Short mmCIF file of C-alpha atoms in Angstrom, two decimals:
data_model
loop_
_atom_site.label_atom_id
_atom_site.label_comp_id
_atom_site.label_asym_id
_atom_site.label_seq_id
_atom_site.Cartn_x
_atom_site.Cartn_y
_atom_site.Cartn_z
CA MET U 1 227.28 142.41 88.08
CA TRP U 2 227.18 142.94 84.40
CA THR U 3 223.48 143.48 84.53
CA GLY U 4 223.65 145.99 87.44
CA ASN U 5 226.53 147.79 85.49
CA HIS U 6 224.58 148.12 82.21
CA ALA U 7 221.30 148.59 83.81
CA LYS U 8 220.98 152.49 83.30
CA PHE U 9 222.18 152.15 79.80
CA LEU U 10 219.67 149.52 79.08
CA ASP U 11 216.80 151.32 80.83
CA ASP U 12 217.68 154.77 79.47
CA LYS U 13 218.74 154.11 75.86
CA ILE U 14 217.64 150.66 74.73
CA GLN U 15 214.23 150.31 76.33
CA PRO U 16 212.87 153.68 74.76
CA ILE U 17 213.95 152.27 71.45
CA LEU U 18 212.10 148.98 72.13
CA ASP U 19 208.99 150.86 73.42
CA LYS U 20 208.95 153.23 70.31
CA ALA U 21 208.88 150.19 68.04
CA GLY U 22 205.96 148.80 69.90
CA SER U 23 207.89 145.76 71.13
CA SER U 24 207.00 144.14 74.46
CA VAL U 25 210.58 143.07 75.13
CA ASN U 26 212.14 144.13 78.28
CA ALA U 27 215.78 145.11 77.55
CA ARG U 28 217.19 144.37 81.11
CA LEU U 29 215.71 140.83 81.02
CA GLU U 30 216.69 140.09 77.53
CA PHE U 31 220.15 141.26 78.56
CA SER U 32 220.18 138.84 81.63
CA ARG U 33 218.78 136.00 79.57
CA ALA U 34 221.59 136.41 76.98
CA LEU U 35 224.18 136.42 79.88
CA VAL U 36 222.73 133.30 81.37
CA MET U 37 222.96 131.35 77.84
CA LEU U 38 226.58 132.45 77.63
CA ILE U 39 227.20 131.27 81.37
CA LEU U 40 225.52 127.85 80.61
CA GLU U 41 227.81 127.27 77.74
CA LYS U 42 230.77 128.29 80.03
CA LEU U 43 229.62 125.82 82.77
CA ALA U 44 228.99 122.87 80.12
CA ALA U 45 232.66 123.28 79.22
CA ASP U 46 234.19 123.90 82.65
CA ILE U 47 232.31 121.45 84.92
CA PRO U 48 233.84 118.26 83.40
CA CYS U 49 237.09 119.72 84.26
CA LEU U 50 236.33 120.58 87.86
CA LEU U 51 234.25 117.56 88.87
CA TYR U 52 236.94 115.80 90.67
CA ASP U 53 238.59 118.87 92.63
CA ASP U 54 236.27 119.17 95.49
CA ASN U 55 237.25 122.71 96.52
CA LEU U 56 237.02 124.17 93.03
CA PHE U 57 233.82 122.38 92.42
CA CYS U 58 232.38 123.55 95.66
CA HIS U 59 233.52 127.23 94.86
CA LEU U 60 231.80 126.80 91.33
CA VAL U 61 228.40 125.70 92.99
CA ASP U 62 228.65 128.71 95.44
CA GLU U 63 229.18 131.14 92.72
CA VAL U 64 226.26 129.79 90.62
CA LEU U 65 224.03 129.81 93.57
CA LEU U 66 225.04 133.38 94.44
CA PHE U 67 224.53 134.40 90.86
CA GLU U 68 221.02 132.88 90.55
CA ARG U 69 220.08 134.50 93.98
CA ASP U 70 221.03 137.85 92.45
CA LEU U 71 219.19 137.43 89.39
CA TYR U 72 215.90 136.56 90.75
CA THR U 73 216.03 138.90 93.82
CA VAL U 74 217.70 142.00 92.45
CA HIS U 75 217.14 141.89 88.75
CA GLY U 76 213.59 140.34 88.51
CA TYR U 77 214.69 137.49 86.25
CA LEU U 78 211.79 135.06 85.38
CA SER U 79 211.47 131.52 86.17
CA THR U 80 210.28 130.59 82.80
CA PHE U 81 213.89 131.78 81.45
CA PRO U 82 216.90 129.41 81.19
CA SER U 83 218.56 128.88 84.47
CA CYS U 84 221.91 127.83 85.72
CA MET U 85 220.24 125.47 88.15
CA HIS U 86 219.37 123.08 85.24
CA ILE U 87 222.82 122.42 84.69
CA LEU U 88 223.55 121.54 88.23
CA SER U 89 220.53 119.22 88.11
CA GLU U 90 222.17 117.12 85.42
CA GLU U 91 222.87 113.57 86.78
CA THR U 92 226.51 113.75 86.70
CA CYS U 93 226.87 117.30 88.17
CA PHE U 94 224.21 116.69 90.59
CA GLN U 95 225.50 113.47 92.01
CA ARG U 96 228.86 115.01 92.67
CA TRP U 97 227.42 118.20 94.23
CA LEU U 98 225.43 115.79 96.45
CA THR U 99 228.72 113.92 97.46
CA VAL U 100 230.61 117.10 98.04
CA GLU U 101 227.81 118.63 100.03
CA ARG U 102 227.82 115.40 102.32
CA LYS U 103 231.55 115.39 102.65
CA PHE U 104 231.95 119.05 103.82
CA ALA U 105 228.89 118.77 106.06
CA LEU U 106 230.37 115.75 107.86
CA GLN U 107 233.63 117.69 108.17
CA LYS U 108 231.79 120.51 109.77
CA MET U 109 229.96 118.15 112.17
CA ASP U 110 233.43 116.88 113.34
CA SER U 111 234.62 120.33 113.84
CA ILE U 112 231.30 121.36 115.73
CA LEU U 113 231.54 118.50 118.25
CA SER U 114 235.33 118.68 118.77
CA SER U 115 235.07 122.52 119.75
CA GLU U 116 235.74 123.57 123.23
CA ALA U 117 232.64 125.47 123.19
CA ALA U 118 230.47 122.60 121.79
CA TRP U 119 228.47 122.19 124.90
CA VAL U 120 228.09 125.79 126.07
CA SER U 121 225.33 128.31 124.95
CA GLN U 122 226.53 131.26 123.44
CA TYR U 123 223.61 133.18 125.14
CA LYS U 124 223.90 131.80 128.56
CA ASP U 125 224.47 135.13 130.06
CA ILE U 126 221.18 136.38 128.30
CA THR U 127 218.33 134.95 130.18
CA ASP U 128 215.60 136.08 127.86
CA VAL U 129 217.42 134.67 124.72
CA ASP U 130 218.60 131.53 126.49
CA GLU U 131 215.33 129.87 127.25
CA MET U 132 216.01 126.55 125.62
CA LYS U 133 219.62 126.43 126.98
CA VAL U 134 220.79 125.52 123.37
CA PRO U 135 224.57 124.36 123.38
CA ASP U 136 226.61 125.68 120.44
CA CYS U 137 226.85 122.39 118.54
CA ALA U 138 223.19 122.10 118.39
CA GLU U 139 222.59 125.55 117.06
CA THR U 140 225.55 125.41 114.63
CA PHE U 141 224.23 122.19 113.28
CA THR U 142 220.62 123.37 112.63
CA THR U 143 222.24 126.39 111.00
CA LEU U 144 224.21 123.94 108.74
CA LEU U 145 220.96 122.21 107.76
CA GLN U 146 219.35 125.50 107.07
CA VAL U 147 222.12 126.56 104.78
CA ILE U 148 221.73 123.24 102.85
CA THR U 149 218.17 123.91 102.52
CA ASP U 150 218.79 127.45 101.13
CA ARG U 151 221.42 125.94 98.60
CA TYR U 152 218.92 123.51 97.18
CA LYS U 153 215.42 125.15 97.48
CA ASN U 154 215.52 126.69 94.08
CA LEU U 155 216.39 123.51 92.07
CA PRO U 156 213.90 123.04 89.23
CA MET U 157 212.96 119.38 89.89
CA ALA U 158 211.22 118.05 93.06
CA SER U 159 213.02 114.57 92.66
CA ARG U 160 216.51 116.54 93.16
CA LYS U 161 215.26 118.42 96.14
CA LEU U 162 213.90 115.16 97.61
CA GLN U 163 217.32 113.67 97.26
CA PHE U 164 218.86 116.79 99.21
CA LEU U 165 216.09 116.08 101.73
CA GLU U 166 217.40 112.46 102.17
CA LEU U 167 220.82 114.06 102.61
CA GLN U 168 219.58 116.22 105.39
CA LYS U 169 217.78 113.28 107.18
CA ASP U 170 221.02 111.26 106.99
CA LEU U 171 222.88 114.03 108.57
CA VAL U 172 220.38 114.48 111.39
CA ASP U 173 220.62 110.66 112.02
CA ASP U 174 224.31 110.81 111.93
CA PHE U 175 224.34 113.78 114.52
CA ARG U 176 221.97 111.96 116.65
CA ILE U 177 224.12 108.87 116.60
CA ARG U 178 227.15 111.09 117.77
CA LEU U 179 225.18 112.63 120.59
CA THR U 180 224.12 109.09 121.76
CA GLN U 181 227.90 108.12 121.85
CA VAL U 182 228.77 111.10 123.84
CA MET U 183 225.92 110.58 126.21
CA LYS U 184 226.85 106.98 126.70
CA GLU U 185 230.38 108.35 127.93
CA GLU U 186 228.42 110.54 130.51
CA THR U 187 226.00 108.10 131.69
CA ARG U 188 227.35 107.75 135.07
CA ALA U 189 227.22 111.50 135.57
CA SER U 190 223.50 112.07 134.45
CA LEU U 191 223.22 115.25 136.36
CA ALA U 192 226.42 116.79 135.20
CA PHE U 193 226.84 119.65 132.76
CA ARG U 194 227.65 117.88 129.54
CA TYR U 195 224.81 115.12 129.94
CA CYS U 196 222.18 117.91 130.39
CA ALA U 197 223.58 119.88 127.55
CA ILE U 198 223.33 116.79 125.25
CA LEU U 199 219.66 116.40 126.50
CA ASN U 200 219.08 120.16 125.56
CA ALA U 201 220.66 119.60 122.18
CA VAL U 202 218.42 116.50 121.41
CA ASN U 203 215.32 118.62 122.40
CA TYR U 204 216.30 121.47 120.34
CA ILE U 205 216.93 119.66 117.20
CA ALA U 206 213.74 117.87 117.66
CA THR U 207 211.70 121.12 118.13
CA VAL U 208 213.45 122.81 115.02
CA LEU U 209 212.51 119.67 112.84
CA ALA U 210 208.92 119.75 114.16
CA ASP U 211 208.84 123.40 113.29
CA TRP U 212 210.15 123.00 109.71
CA ALA U 213 207.58 120.23 109.17
CA ASP U 214 204.92 122.98 108.99
CA ASN U 215 207.05 125.12 106.71
CA VAL U 216 205.52 125.48 103.27
CA PHE U 217 208.77 124.37 101.45
CA PHE U 218 208.76 121.01 103.21
CA LEU U 219 205.00 120.64 102.93
CA GLU U 220 205.48 120.94 99.05
CA LEU U 221 208.31 118.36 99.33
CA GLN U 222 206.01 116.16 101.39
CA GLN U 223 203.52 116.15 98.60
CA ALA U 224 206.36 115.46 96.05
CA ALA U 225 207.30 112.50 98.14
CA LEU U 226 203.71 111.36 98.39
CA GLU U 227 203.53 111.30 94.50
CA VAL U 228 206.92 109.47 94.23
CA CYS U 229 205.80 106.80 96.79
CA ALA U 230 202.32 106.42 95.30
CA ASP U 231 204.08 105.63 91.79
CA SER U 232 206.64 103.20 93.33
CA SER U 233 204.40 101.61 95.85
CA ALA U 234 207.21 102.29 98.32
CA LEU U 235 204.80 102.84 101.38
CA SER U 236 201.83 101.06 102.87
CA LYS U 237 198.25 102.46 102.23
CA LEU U 238 198.24 103.56 105.78
CA GLN U 239 201.42 105.56 105.56
CA LEU U 240 200.42 107.03 102.32
CA GLY U 241 197.07 108.03 103.85
CA GLN U 242 198.83 109.72 106.85
CA LEU U 243 201.20 111.73 104.40
CA ALA U 244 198.27 112.87 102.33
CA CYS U 245 196.27 113.91 105.41
CA MET U 246 199.34 115.70 106.84
CA GLU U 247 199.12 113.47 109.97
CA SER U 248 202.84 112.81 109.71
CA SER U 249 205.68 114.81 108.03
CA VAL U 250 208.98 114.26 106.17
CA PHE U 251 210.85 114.47 109.45
CA ASP U 252 208.73 112.21 111.50
CA ASP U 253 211.21 109.23 111.51
CA MET U 254 213.95 111.68 112.79
CA ILE U 255 211.72 113.54 115.38
CA ASN U 256 210.63 110.02 116.79
CA LEU U 257 214.27 108.81 116.94
CA LEU U 258 215.27 112.01 118.87
CA GLU U 259 211.97 111.91 120.94
CA ARG U 260 212.92 108.35 122.07
CA LEU U 261 216.62 109.49 122.90
CA LYS U 262 215.23 112.25 124.97
CA HIS U 263 212.78 110.09 126.82
CA ASP U 264 215.48 107.61 127.51
CA MET U 265 217.98 110.33 128.83
CA LEU U 266 215.34 112.02 130.88
CA THR U 267 214.31 108.74 132.47
CA ARG U 268 217.71 107.90 133.28
CA GLN U 269 218.30 111.26 134.89
CA VAL U 270 215.06 111.15 136.81
CA ASP U 271 215.73 107.44 138.07
CA HIS U 272 219.34 108.80 139.29
CA VAL U 273 217.63 111.66 141.33
CA PHE U 274 215.02 109.26 142.74
CA ARG U 275 217.47 106.74 143.93
CA GLU U 276 219.26 109.58 145.84
CA VAL U 277 215.85 110.70 147.36
CA LYS U 278 215.06 107.16 148.38
CA ASP U 279 218.52 106.83 150.04
CA ALA U 280 217.97 110.02 151.90
CA ALA U 281 214.54 108.72 153.02
CA LYS U 282 215.74 105.69 155.02
CA LEU U 283 215.35 107.37 158.29
CA TYR U 284 212.03 108.88 157.53
CA LYS U 285 210.57 105.51 156.80
CA LYS U 286 211.57 104.16 160.32
CA GLU U 287 210.09 107.14 162.09
CA ARG U 288 208.01 106.12 165.33
CA TRP U 289 204.73 107.39 163.80
CA LEU U 290 203.03 105.39 166.35
CA SER U 291 204.35 107.05 169.40
CA LEU U 292 204.68 110.70 168.40
CA PRO U 293 203.13 113.34 170.66
CA SER U 294 199.79 114.98 169.60
CA GLN U 295 199.41 118.57 168.41
CA ALA U 296 197.95 119.54 171.66
CA GLU U 297 201.09 118.25 173.55
CA GLN U 298 203.55 120.43 171.19
CA ALA U 299 203.81 124.24 171.37
CA VAL U 300 204.60 124.50 167.74
CA MET U 301 204.63 121.83 165.09
CA SER U 302 208.16 121.51 163.56
CA LEU U 303 209.61 119.52 160.68
CA SER U 304 210.50 115.87 161.43
CA SER U 305 214.37 115.77 161.71
CA THR U 306 214.40 112.35 159.81
CA ALA U 307 212.64 114.29 156.92
CA CYS U 308 215.42 116.93 156.39
CA PRO U 309 217.97 114.81 154.27
CA LEU U 310 214.99 113.89 152.08
CA LEU U 311 213.86 117.26 151.49
CA LEU U 312 217.39 118.74 151.04
CA THR U 313 218.10 116.26 148.45
CA LEU U 314 215.02 116.97 146.62
CA ARG U 315 215.55 120.73 146.85
CA ASP U 316 219.20 120.58 145.58
CA ARG U 317 218.70 118.30 142.79
CA LEU U 318 215.47 120.15 141.54
CA LEU U 319 217.63 123.51 141.69
CA GLN U 320 220.32 121.76 139.71
CA LEU U 321 218.04 120.55 137.03
CA GLU U 322 216.31 123.69 136.75
CA GLN U 323 219.66 125.44 136.22
CA GLN U 324 220.72 123.10 133.64
CA LEU U 325 217.74 122.01 131.64
CA CYS U 326 215.68 123.85 129.38
CA TYR U 327 212.00 124.96 130.84
CA SER U 328 210.08 122.38 128.87
CA LEU U 329 212.57 119.33 129.76
CA PHE U 330 212.51 120.38 133.38
CA LYS U 331 208.81 120.51 133.64
CA ILE U 332 208.64 117.00 132.25
CA SER U 333 211.49 116.08 134.79
CA TRP U 334 210.04 117.58 138.00
CA GLN U 335 206.49 116.14 137.38
CA ILE U 336 207.94 112.68 136.76
CA LEU U 337 209.89 112.96 139.86
CA ALA U 338 206.89 114.22 141.70
CA GLU U 339 204.88 111.21 140.74
CA LYS U 340 207.61 108.85 141.87
CA VAL U 341 208.05 110.56 145.23
CA ASP U 342 204.10 110.43 145.74
CA MET U 343 204.11 106.68 145.21
CA PHE U 344 207.14 106.02 147.14
CA ILE U 345 206.00 107.78 150.27
CA TYR U 346 202.45 106.49 149.92
CA GLN U 347 203.62 102.95 149.59
CA GLU U 348 206.93 102.85 151.65
CA VAL U 349 206.14 105.45 154.54
CA ILE U 350 202.23 105.55 154.79
CA LEU U 351 201.14 101.83 154.01
CA ALA U 352 204.30 100.62 155.83
CA ASN U 353 203.32 102.01 159.23
CA HIS U 354 200.68 102.66 161.72
CA PHE U 355 199.78 106.16 162.91
CA ASN U 356 198.46 107.63 166.38
CA GLU U 357 197.03 111.05 166.26
CA GLY U 358 200.38 112.85 166.60
CA GLY U 359 201.96 110.72 163.90
CA ALA U 360 199.28 111.55 161.51
CA ALA U 361 199.47 115.19 162.33
CA GLN U 362 203.27 115.30 161.79
CA LEU U 363 203.14 113.37 158.54
CA GLN U 364 200.59 115.93 157.19
CA PHE U 365 202.76 118.92 158.47
CA ASP U 366 205.92 117.38 156.91
CA MET U 367 203.99 116.92 153.51
CA THR U 368 201.67 119.93 153.12
CA ARG U 369 204.04 122.66 154.96
CA ASN U 370 207.48 121.39 153.58
CA LEU U 371 207.25 118.73 150.55
CA PHE U 372 204.66 120.42 148.67
CA PRO U 373 205.95 124.02 148.93
CA LEU U 374 209.28 122.56 147.32
CA PHE U 375 207.33 122.30 144.03
CA SER U 376 205.21 125.45 144.61
CA HIS U 377 208.08 127.47 142.53
CA TYR U 378 207.01 125.21 139.39
CA CYS U 379 203.21 125.06 139.58
CA LYS U 380 200.32 127.00 141.56
CA ARG U 381 198.90 123.71 143.15
CA PRO U 382 201.68 121.26 143.80
CA GLU U 383 199.35 119.11 145.93
CA ASN U 384 197.69 118.00 142.74
CA TYR U 385 200.87 116.11 141.85
CA PHE U 386 200.90 114.13 145.30
CA LYS U 387 197.40 113.00 145.22
CA HIS U 388 198.17 109.71 147.11
CA ILE U 389 199.91 111.49 149.97
CA LYS U 390 197.38 114.37 150.18
CA GLU U 391 194.12 111.94 150.33
CA ALA U 392 196.02 109.52 152.47
CA CYS U 393 196.77 112.50 155.14
CA ILE U 394 193.00 113.46 154.71
CA ILE U 395 191.99 109.98 156.01
CA LEU U 396 194.59 109.41 158.69
CA ASN U 397 193.88 112.95 160.12
CA LEU U 398 189.83 112.82 160.25
CA ASN U 399 188.64 113.09 163.73
CA VAL U 400 187.65 109.81 165.36
CA GLY U 401 183.91 110.55 164.78
CA SER U 402 184.32 111.28 161.20
CA ALA U 403 186.48 108.21 160.72
CA LEU U 404 183.88 105.97 162.36
CA LEU U 405 181.07 107.33 160.23
CA LEU U 406 183.29 106.90 157.16
CA LYS U 407 184.14 103.35 158.12
CA ASP U 408 180.33 102.44 158.54
CA ALA U 409 179.43 104.32 155.21
CA LEU U 410 182.13 102.24 153.54
CA HIS U 411 180.88 98.92 155.13
CA SER U 412 177.26 99.58 154.33
CA ALA U 413 178.20 100.39 150.68
CA SER U 414 180.23 97.14 150.43
CA GLU U 415 177.33 94.96 152.11
CA ASN U 416 174.66 96.69 149.64
CA GLY U 417 176.90 95.74 146.60
CA THR U 418 175.09 96.32 143.45
CA ILE U 419 171.77 97.15 145.08
CA LEU U 420 170.79 100.73 144.38
CA ASP U 421 169.32 102.30 147.49
CA PRO U 422 168.46 106.14 146.76
CA ASN U 423 168.65 106.72 150.46
CA GLN U 424 172.19 105.36 150.87
CA PRO U 425 175.07 107.52 149.26
CA SER U 426 177.75 105.61 147.43
CA ALA U 427 181.18 105.03 148.68
CA THR U 428 182.43 107.26 145.78
CA ALA U 429 180.19 110.07 146.93
CA VAL U 430 181.20 109.70 150.48
CA LEU U 431 184.81 109.88 149.75
CA ASN U 432 184.32 112.72 147.25
CA GLU U 433 182.63 114.78 149.83
CA LEU U 434 185.95 114.47 152.13
CA GLY U 435 187.90 115.43 149.11
CA VAL U 436 189.07 111.83 148.21
CA TYR U 437 189.06 111.27 144.40
CA LYS U 438 192.42 109.40 143.65
CA LEU U 439 192.29 106.60 146.10
CA ALA U 440 189.63 103.59 145.81
CA GLN U 441 187.47 102.39 148.40
CA GLN U 442 189.62 99.47 149.27
CA ASP U 443 192.73 101.83 149.61
CA VAL U 444 190.69 104.00 152.18
CA GLU U 445 189.74 101.04 154.23
CA ILE U 446 193.36 99.90 154.29
CA LEU U 447 194.49 103.50 155.57
CA LEU U 448 191.63 103.51 158.22
CA ASN U 449 193.17 100.17 159.65
CA LEU U 450 196.42 102.03 159.89
CA ARG U 451 194.92 104.42 162.58
CA ALA U 452 195.94 103.68 165.98
CA ASN U 453 193.49 106.20 167.79
CA TRP U 454 190.16 104.24 167.66
CA PRO U 455 187.90 104.27 170.71
CA ASN U 456 187.29 101.10 172.70
CA THR U 457 183.77 100.27 171.57
CA GLY U 458 184.00 96.48 172.34
CA LYS U 459 183.81 95.62 168.62
#
């Protein structure tokens, strides 16, 4: 404030005198430097008296940081001049600062998680802004971390910055543990709002840390950490190499722990939905596939009544997850679920039954016209996530002539074994021609044996 109040006098009265005398001195900068020297003397005298009063000491640090910011941004103070940050970097003062910073951060975290709005996104009514569905507690926590970064980023010594970085990592780990504790209370309701909010929070914090890892400031800290570790031999040669090549970051340990928690929570959630789907599919597994009427005997194909509970459960749970999870998490969830449903129907419905012509046609109708379209809201070609079902339907619905030719081709390929016959197409080529790429030859032979509509050839 003093520099600002005297700026006009310094520029209009003092600077011309200095210029006339041929001096290269900048009046405003010299005035600022002299003020800083006075402040340093004052701080040296006051700090010992304030060290054990947390509120006064914290206020002092805030004022010093604000003063420093104004000096450099408003008045063009030079980094080579004396700075108040040097006195904050002295051992006794710095350790006290670190302790107070930790104390107030932990108090803030308590306040964040006990808030009534902790798990609600403040942008929930603004679709464009709320893509990540970030609960208020996660956003406030990352803001807290950013504020701490802004407070220590201008410290003159890299070793002091690294100590603050360790504080931030400790806070992230503490917050992760708190989220885990809350999550365990919600485990029985893994589709409930709070469980999904915790999952969104974990995902958001991991994403923010990954973004920060590419920030120039943290890359410089990574280099500083590398130099410290190289001197102390604290890391293995492999770890040092990864740090030096930027293959890892200063936040990798934290990100890995958050990613593991995210994976565990997603797995638990998808498993819960899948159990519901399996329960809803009990009647569908017992459908009389061997005695269903053929397409020719039906005016219009319709969905199997036993498939309705299965598809309704899937539809409702997918909608619920889509509404409560951010896009990236929901994408992972529905893809895992689709894979599980694909294997379940293939193993528990298809391989566990035999099919006449009508049964095979009904299965294909249920899958291609009803199951696959459920996922068409989330991708352009949902059938690509149900390759076992899709290809099994192809085999089961081949007309009799094509099925016989396929059976002979596979039999010939098996008998030829490793003998290469340029005139005889391989089993893989035959299957690929039919659109079968996922299923192996043995799988296709099993599916052919599940068909009941073979002609009586006497074989």
